[in-house]
PDB file of C-alpha atoms in Angstrom:
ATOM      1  CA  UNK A 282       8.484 -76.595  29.208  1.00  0.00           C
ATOM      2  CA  UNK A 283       7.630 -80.261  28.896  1.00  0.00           C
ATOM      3  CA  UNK A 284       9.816 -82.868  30.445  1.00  0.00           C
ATOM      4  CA  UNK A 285      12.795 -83.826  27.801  1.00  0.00           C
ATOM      5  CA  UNK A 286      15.706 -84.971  29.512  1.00  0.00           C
ATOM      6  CA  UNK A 287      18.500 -82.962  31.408  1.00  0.00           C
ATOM      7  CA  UNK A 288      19.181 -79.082  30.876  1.00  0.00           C
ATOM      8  CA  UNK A 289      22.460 -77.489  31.547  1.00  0.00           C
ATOM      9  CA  UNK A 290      22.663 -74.684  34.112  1.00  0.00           C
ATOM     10  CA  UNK A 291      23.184 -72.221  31.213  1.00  0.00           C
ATOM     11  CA  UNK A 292      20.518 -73.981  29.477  1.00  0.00           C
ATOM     12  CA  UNK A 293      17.938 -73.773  32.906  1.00  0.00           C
ATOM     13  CA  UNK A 294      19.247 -69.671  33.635  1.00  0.00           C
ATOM     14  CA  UNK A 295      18.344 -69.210  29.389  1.00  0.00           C
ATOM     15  CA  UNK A 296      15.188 -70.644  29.617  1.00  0.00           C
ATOM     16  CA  UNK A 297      14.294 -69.003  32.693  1.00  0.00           C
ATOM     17  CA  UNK A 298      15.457 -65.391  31.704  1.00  0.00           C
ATOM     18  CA  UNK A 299      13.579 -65.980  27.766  1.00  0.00           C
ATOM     19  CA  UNK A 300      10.420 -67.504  28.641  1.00  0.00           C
ATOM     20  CA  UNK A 301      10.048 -67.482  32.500  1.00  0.00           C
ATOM     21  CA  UNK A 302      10.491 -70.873  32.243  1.00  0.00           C
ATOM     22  CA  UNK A 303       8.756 -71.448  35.955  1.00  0.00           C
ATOM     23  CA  UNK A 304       8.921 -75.395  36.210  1.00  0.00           C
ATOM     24  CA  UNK A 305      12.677 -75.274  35.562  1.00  0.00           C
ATOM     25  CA  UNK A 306      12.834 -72.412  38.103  1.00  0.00           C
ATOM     26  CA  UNK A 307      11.661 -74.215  40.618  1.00  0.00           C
ATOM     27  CA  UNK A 308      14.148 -76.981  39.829  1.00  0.00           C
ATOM     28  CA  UNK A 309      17.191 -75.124  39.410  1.00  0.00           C
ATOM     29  CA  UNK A 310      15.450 -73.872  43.129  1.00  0.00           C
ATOM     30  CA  UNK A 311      14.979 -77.107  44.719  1.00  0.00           C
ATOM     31  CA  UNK A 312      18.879 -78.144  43.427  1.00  0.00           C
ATOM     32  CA  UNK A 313      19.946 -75.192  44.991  1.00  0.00           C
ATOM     33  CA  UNK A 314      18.375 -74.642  48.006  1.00  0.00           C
ATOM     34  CA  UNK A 315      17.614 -78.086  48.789  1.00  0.00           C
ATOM     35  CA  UNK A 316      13.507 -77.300  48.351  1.00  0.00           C
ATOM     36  CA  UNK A 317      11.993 -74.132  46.847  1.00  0.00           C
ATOM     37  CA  UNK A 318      11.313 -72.878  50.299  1.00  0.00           C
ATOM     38  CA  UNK A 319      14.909 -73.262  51.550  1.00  0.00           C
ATOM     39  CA  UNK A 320      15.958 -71.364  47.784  1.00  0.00           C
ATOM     40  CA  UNK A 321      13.323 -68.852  48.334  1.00  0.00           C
ATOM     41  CA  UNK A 322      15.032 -68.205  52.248  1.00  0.00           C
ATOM     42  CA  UNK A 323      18.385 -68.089  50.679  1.00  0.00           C
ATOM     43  CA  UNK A 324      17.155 -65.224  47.913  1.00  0.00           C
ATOM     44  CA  UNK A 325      16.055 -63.134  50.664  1.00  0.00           C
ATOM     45  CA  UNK A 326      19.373 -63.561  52.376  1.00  0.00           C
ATOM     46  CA  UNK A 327      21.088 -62.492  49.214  1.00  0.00           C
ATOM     47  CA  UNK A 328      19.047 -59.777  48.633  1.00  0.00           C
ATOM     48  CA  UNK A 329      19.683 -58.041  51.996  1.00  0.00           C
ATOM     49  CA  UNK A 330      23.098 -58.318  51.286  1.00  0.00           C
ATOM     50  CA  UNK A 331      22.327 -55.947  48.257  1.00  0.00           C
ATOM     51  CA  UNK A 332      20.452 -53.673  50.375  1.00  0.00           C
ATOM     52  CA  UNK A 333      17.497 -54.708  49.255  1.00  0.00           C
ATOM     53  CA  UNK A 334      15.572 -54.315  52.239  1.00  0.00           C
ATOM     54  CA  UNK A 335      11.981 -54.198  51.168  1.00  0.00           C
ATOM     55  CA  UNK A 336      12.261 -57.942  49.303  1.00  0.00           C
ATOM     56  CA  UNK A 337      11.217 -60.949  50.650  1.00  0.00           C
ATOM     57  CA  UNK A 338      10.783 -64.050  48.886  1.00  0.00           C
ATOM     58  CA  UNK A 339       8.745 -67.024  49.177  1.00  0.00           C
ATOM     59  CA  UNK A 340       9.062 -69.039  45.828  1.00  0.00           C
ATOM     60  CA  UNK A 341      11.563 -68.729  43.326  1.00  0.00           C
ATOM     61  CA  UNK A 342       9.109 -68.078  40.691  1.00  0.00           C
ATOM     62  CA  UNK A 343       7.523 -64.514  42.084  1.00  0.00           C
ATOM     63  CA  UNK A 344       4.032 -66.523  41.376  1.00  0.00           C
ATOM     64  CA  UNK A 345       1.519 -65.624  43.862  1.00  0.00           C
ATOM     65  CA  UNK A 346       2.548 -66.019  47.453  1.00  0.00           C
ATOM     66  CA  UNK A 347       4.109 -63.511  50.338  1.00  0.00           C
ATOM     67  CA  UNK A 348       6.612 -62.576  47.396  1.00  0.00           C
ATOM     68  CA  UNK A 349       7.219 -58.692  48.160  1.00  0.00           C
ATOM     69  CA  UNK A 350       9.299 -55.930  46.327  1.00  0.00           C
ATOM     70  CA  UNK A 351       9.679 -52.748  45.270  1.00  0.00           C
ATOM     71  CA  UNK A 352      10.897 -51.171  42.112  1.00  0.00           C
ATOM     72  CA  UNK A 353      14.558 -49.555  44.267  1.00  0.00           C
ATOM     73  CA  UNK A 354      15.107 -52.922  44.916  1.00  0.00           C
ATOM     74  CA  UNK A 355      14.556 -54.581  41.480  1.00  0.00           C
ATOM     75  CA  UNK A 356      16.976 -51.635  40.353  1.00  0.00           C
ATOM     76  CA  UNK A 357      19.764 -52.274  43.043  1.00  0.00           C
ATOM     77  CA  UNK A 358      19.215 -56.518  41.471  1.00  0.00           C
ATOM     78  CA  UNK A 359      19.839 -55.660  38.079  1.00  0.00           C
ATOM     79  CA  UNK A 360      22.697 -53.281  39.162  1.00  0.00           C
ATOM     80  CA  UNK A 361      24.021 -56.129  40.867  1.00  0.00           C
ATOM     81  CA  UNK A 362      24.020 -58.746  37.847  1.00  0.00           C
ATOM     82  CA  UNK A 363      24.760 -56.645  35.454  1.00  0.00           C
ATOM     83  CA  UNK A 364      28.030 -55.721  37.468  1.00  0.00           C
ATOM     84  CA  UNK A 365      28.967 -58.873  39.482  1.00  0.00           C
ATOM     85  CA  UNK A 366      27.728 -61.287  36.440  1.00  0.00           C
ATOM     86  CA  UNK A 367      28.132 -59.682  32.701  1.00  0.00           C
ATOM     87  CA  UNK A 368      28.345 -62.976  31.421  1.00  0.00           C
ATOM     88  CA  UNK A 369      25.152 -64.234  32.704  1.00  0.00           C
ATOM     89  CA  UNK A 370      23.593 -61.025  32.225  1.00  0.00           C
ATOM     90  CA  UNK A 371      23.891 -61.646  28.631  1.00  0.00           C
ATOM     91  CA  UNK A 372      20.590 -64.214  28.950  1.00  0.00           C
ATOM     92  CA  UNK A 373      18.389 -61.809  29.841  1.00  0.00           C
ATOM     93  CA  UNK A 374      18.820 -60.047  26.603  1.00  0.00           C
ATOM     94  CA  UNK A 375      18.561 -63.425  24.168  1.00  0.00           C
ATOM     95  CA  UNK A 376      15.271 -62.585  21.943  1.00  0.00           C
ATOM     96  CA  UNK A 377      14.876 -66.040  21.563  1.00  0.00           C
ATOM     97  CA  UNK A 378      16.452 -69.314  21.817  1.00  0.00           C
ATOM     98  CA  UNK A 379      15.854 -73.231  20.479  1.00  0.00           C
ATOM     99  CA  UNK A 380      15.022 -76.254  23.079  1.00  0.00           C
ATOM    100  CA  UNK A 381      14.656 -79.514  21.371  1.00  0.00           C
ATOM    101  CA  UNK A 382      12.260 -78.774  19.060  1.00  0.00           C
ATOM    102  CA  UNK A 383      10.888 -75.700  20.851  1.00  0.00           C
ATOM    103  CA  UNK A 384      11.377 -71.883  19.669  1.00  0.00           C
ATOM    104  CA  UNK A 385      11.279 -69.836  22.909  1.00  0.00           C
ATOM    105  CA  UNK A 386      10.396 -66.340  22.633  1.00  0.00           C
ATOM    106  CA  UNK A 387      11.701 -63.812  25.001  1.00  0.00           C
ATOM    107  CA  UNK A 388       8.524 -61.838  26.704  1.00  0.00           C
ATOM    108  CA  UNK A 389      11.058 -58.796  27.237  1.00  0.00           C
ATOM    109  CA  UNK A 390       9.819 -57.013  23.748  1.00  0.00           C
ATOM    110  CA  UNK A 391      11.834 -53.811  24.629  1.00  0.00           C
ATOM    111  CA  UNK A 392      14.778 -56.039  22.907  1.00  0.00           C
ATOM    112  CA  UNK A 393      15.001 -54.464  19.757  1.00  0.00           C
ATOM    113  CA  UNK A 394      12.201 -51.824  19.856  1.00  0.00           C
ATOM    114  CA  UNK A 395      13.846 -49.506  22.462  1.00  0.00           C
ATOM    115  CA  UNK A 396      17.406 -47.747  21.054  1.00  0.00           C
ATOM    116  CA  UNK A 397      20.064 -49.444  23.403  1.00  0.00           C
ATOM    117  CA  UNK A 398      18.066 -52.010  25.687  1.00  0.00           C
ATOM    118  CA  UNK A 399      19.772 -55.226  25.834  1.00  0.00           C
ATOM    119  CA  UNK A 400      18.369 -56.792  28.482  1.00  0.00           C
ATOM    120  CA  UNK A 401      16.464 -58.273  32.230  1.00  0.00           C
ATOM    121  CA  UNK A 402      13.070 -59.112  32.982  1.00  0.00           C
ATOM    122  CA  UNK A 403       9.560 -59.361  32.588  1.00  0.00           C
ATOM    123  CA  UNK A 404       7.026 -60.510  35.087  1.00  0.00           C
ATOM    124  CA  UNK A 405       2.522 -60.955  35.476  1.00  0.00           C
ATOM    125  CA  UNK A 406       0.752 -62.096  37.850  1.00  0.00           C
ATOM    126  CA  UNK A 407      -2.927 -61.011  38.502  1.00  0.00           C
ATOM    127  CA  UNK A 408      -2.303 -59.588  42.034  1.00  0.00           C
ATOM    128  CA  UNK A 409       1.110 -57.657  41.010  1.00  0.00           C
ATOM    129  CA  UNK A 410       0.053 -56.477  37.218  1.00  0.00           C
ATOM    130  CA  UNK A 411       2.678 -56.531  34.462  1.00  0.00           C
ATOM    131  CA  UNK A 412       6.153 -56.025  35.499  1.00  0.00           C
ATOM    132  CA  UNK A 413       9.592 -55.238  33.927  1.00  0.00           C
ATOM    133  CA  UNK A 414      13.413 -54.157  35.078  1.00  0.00           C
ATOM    134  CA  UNK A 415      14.942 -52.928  32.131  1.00  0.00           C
ATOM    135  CA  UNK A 416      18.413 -51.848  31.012  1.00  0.00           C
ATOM    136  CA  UNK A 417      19.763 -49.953  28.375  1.00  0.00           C
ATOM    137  CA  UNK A 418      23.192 -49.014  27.447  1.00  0.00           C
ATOM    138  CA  UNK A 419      24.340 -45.731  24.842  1.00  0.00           C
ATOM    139  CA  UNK A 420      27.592 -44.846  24.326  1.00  0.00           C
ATOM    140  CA  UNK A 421      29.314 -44.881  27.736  1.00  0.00           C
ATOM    141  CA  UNK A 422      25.763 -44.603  29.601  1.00  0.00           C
ATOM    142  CA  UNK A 423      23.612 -47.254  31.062  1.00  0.00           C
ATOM    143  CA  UNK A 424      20.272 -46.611  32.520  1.00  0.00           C
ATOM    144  CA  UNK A 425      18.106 -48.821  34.590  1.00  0.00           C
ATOM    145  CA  UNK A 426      13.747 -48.880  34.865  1.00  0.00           C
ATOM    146  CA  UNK A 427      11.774 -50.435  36.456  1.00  0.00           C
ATOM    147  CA  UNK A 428       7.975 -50.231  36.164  1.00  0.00           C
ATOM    148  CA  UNK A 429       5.573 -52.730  38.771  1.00  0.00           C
ATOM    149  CA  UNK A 430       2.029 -52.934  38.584  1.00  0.00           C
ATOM    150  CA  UNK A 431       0.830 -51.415  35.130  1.00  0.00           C
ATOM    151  CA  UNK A 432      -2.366 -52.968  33.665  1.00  0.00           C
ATOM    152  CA  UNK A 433      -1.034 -54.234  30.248  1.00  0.00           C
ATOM    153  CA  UNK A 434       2.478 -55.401  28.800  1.00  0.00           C
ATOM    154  CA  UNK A 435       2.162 -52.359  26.276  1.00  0.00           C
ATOM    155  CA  UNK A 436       1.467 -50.086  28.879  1.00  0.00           C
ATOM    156  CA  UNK A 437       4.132 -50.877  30.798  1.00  0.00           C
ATOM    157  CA  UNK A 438       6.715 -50.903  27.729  1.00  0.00           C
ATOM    158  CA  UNK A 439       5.246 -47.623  27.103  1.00  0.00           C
ATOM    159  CA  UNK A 440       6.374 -46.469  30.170  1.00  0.00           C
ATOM    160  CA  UNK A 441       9.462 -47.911  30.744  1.00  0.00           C
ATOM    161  CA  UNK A 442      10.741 -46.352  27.132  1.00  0.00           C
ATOM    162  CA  UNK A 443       9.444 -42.697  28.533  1.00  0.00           C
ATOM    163  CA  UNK A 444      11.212 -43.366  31.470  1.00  0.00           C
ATOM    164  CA  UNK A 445      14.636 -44.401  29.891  1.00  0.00           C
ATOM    165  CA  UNK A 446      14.506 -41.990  26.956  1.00  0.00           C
ATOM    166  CA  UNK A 447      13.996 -39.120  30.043  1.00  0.00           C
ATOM    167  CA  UNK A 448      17.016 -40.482  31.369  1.00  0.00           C
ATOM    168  CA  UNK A 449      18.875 -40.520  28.352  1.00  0.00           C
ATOM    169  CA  UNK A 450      17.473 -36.900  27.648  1.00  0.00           C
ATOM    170  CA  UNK A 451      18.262 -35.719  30.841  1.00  0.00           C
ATOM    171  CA  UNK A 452      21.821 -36.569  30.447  1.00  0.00           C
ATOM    172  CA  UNK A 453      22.856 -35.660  27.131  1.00  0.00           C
ATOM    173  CA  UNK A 454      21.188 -31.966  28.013  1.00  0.00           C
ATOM    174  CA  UNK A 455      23.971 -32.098  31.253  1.00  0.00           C
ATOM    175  CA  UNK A 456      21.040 -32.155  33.619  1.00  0.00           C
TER     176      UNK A 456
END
């Protein structure tokens, strides 16, 4: 995003849950956590306190760096937001949203293909392949999936839509 003035916090978490808006990450980091670093430190305290105990973060952005996860603890992070913040949740599944004169598409293109997803996050870098945590709600039923390290974004759709509807399957047989 190019430098336009002042975004709200709503307006920094929607841009960084659409487009992975990383410059405004790392401010909404450095305003937090006094530098990225000292964000980054406080993420990794959070995210024992989830029992996520195979995360460590270095930047807020998951760009290259000693950034390390695994897909358990991606699921137990989604759990968590989707639970402890519904209304902020609701970001991560915007298809799109308007910034000044800027149309920003959401790079989570399970919205809308896949029955029930509505919402969380995409990721690529070289090192860690295409990425996504995925939710998806029917009826009384919501379903988490997360996929790391696949070679394309389609791929990794692919198989986060086999994953879900096997879930799905699984529990409307009663198994």
């Amino acid at each position: 995003m190019q430098a336009r003035g002042s975004l709200t916090v709503g307006e920094a978490i929607r841009a960084i849950a659409v487009s992975s808006a990383n410059d405004v990450a790392v401010a909404l980091g450095e305003k937090l956590g006094g530098t990225e670093a000292g964000c980054a430190r406080k993420m990794t305290a959070k995210a024992r306190t989830l029992g996520m105990h195979h995360t460590s973060f270095t930047n807020v952005t998951g760009l290259p760096g000693a950034n390390a996860t695994t897909a358990t603890d991606m699921a137990l992070l989604s759990k968590a937001l989707i639970d402890k913040h519904p209304r902020r949740y609701a970001y991560f599944g915007t298809r799109s949203f308007t910034w000044g004169t800027r149309r920003l598409l959401n790079h989570n293109h399970m919205l809308g293909a896949f029955a029930g997803v509505d919402g969380l996050k995409t990721g690529y870098t070289v090192e860690a392949g295409f990425n996504l945590a995925a939710s998806a709600k029917r009826g009384n039923t919501r379903l988490i999936a997360v996929v790391l390290g696949e070679r394309t974004g389609p791929s990794r759709d692919r198989l986060v839509g086999q994953i879900l509807e096997r879930g799905f399957d699984k529990i409307a047989s009663g198994g």
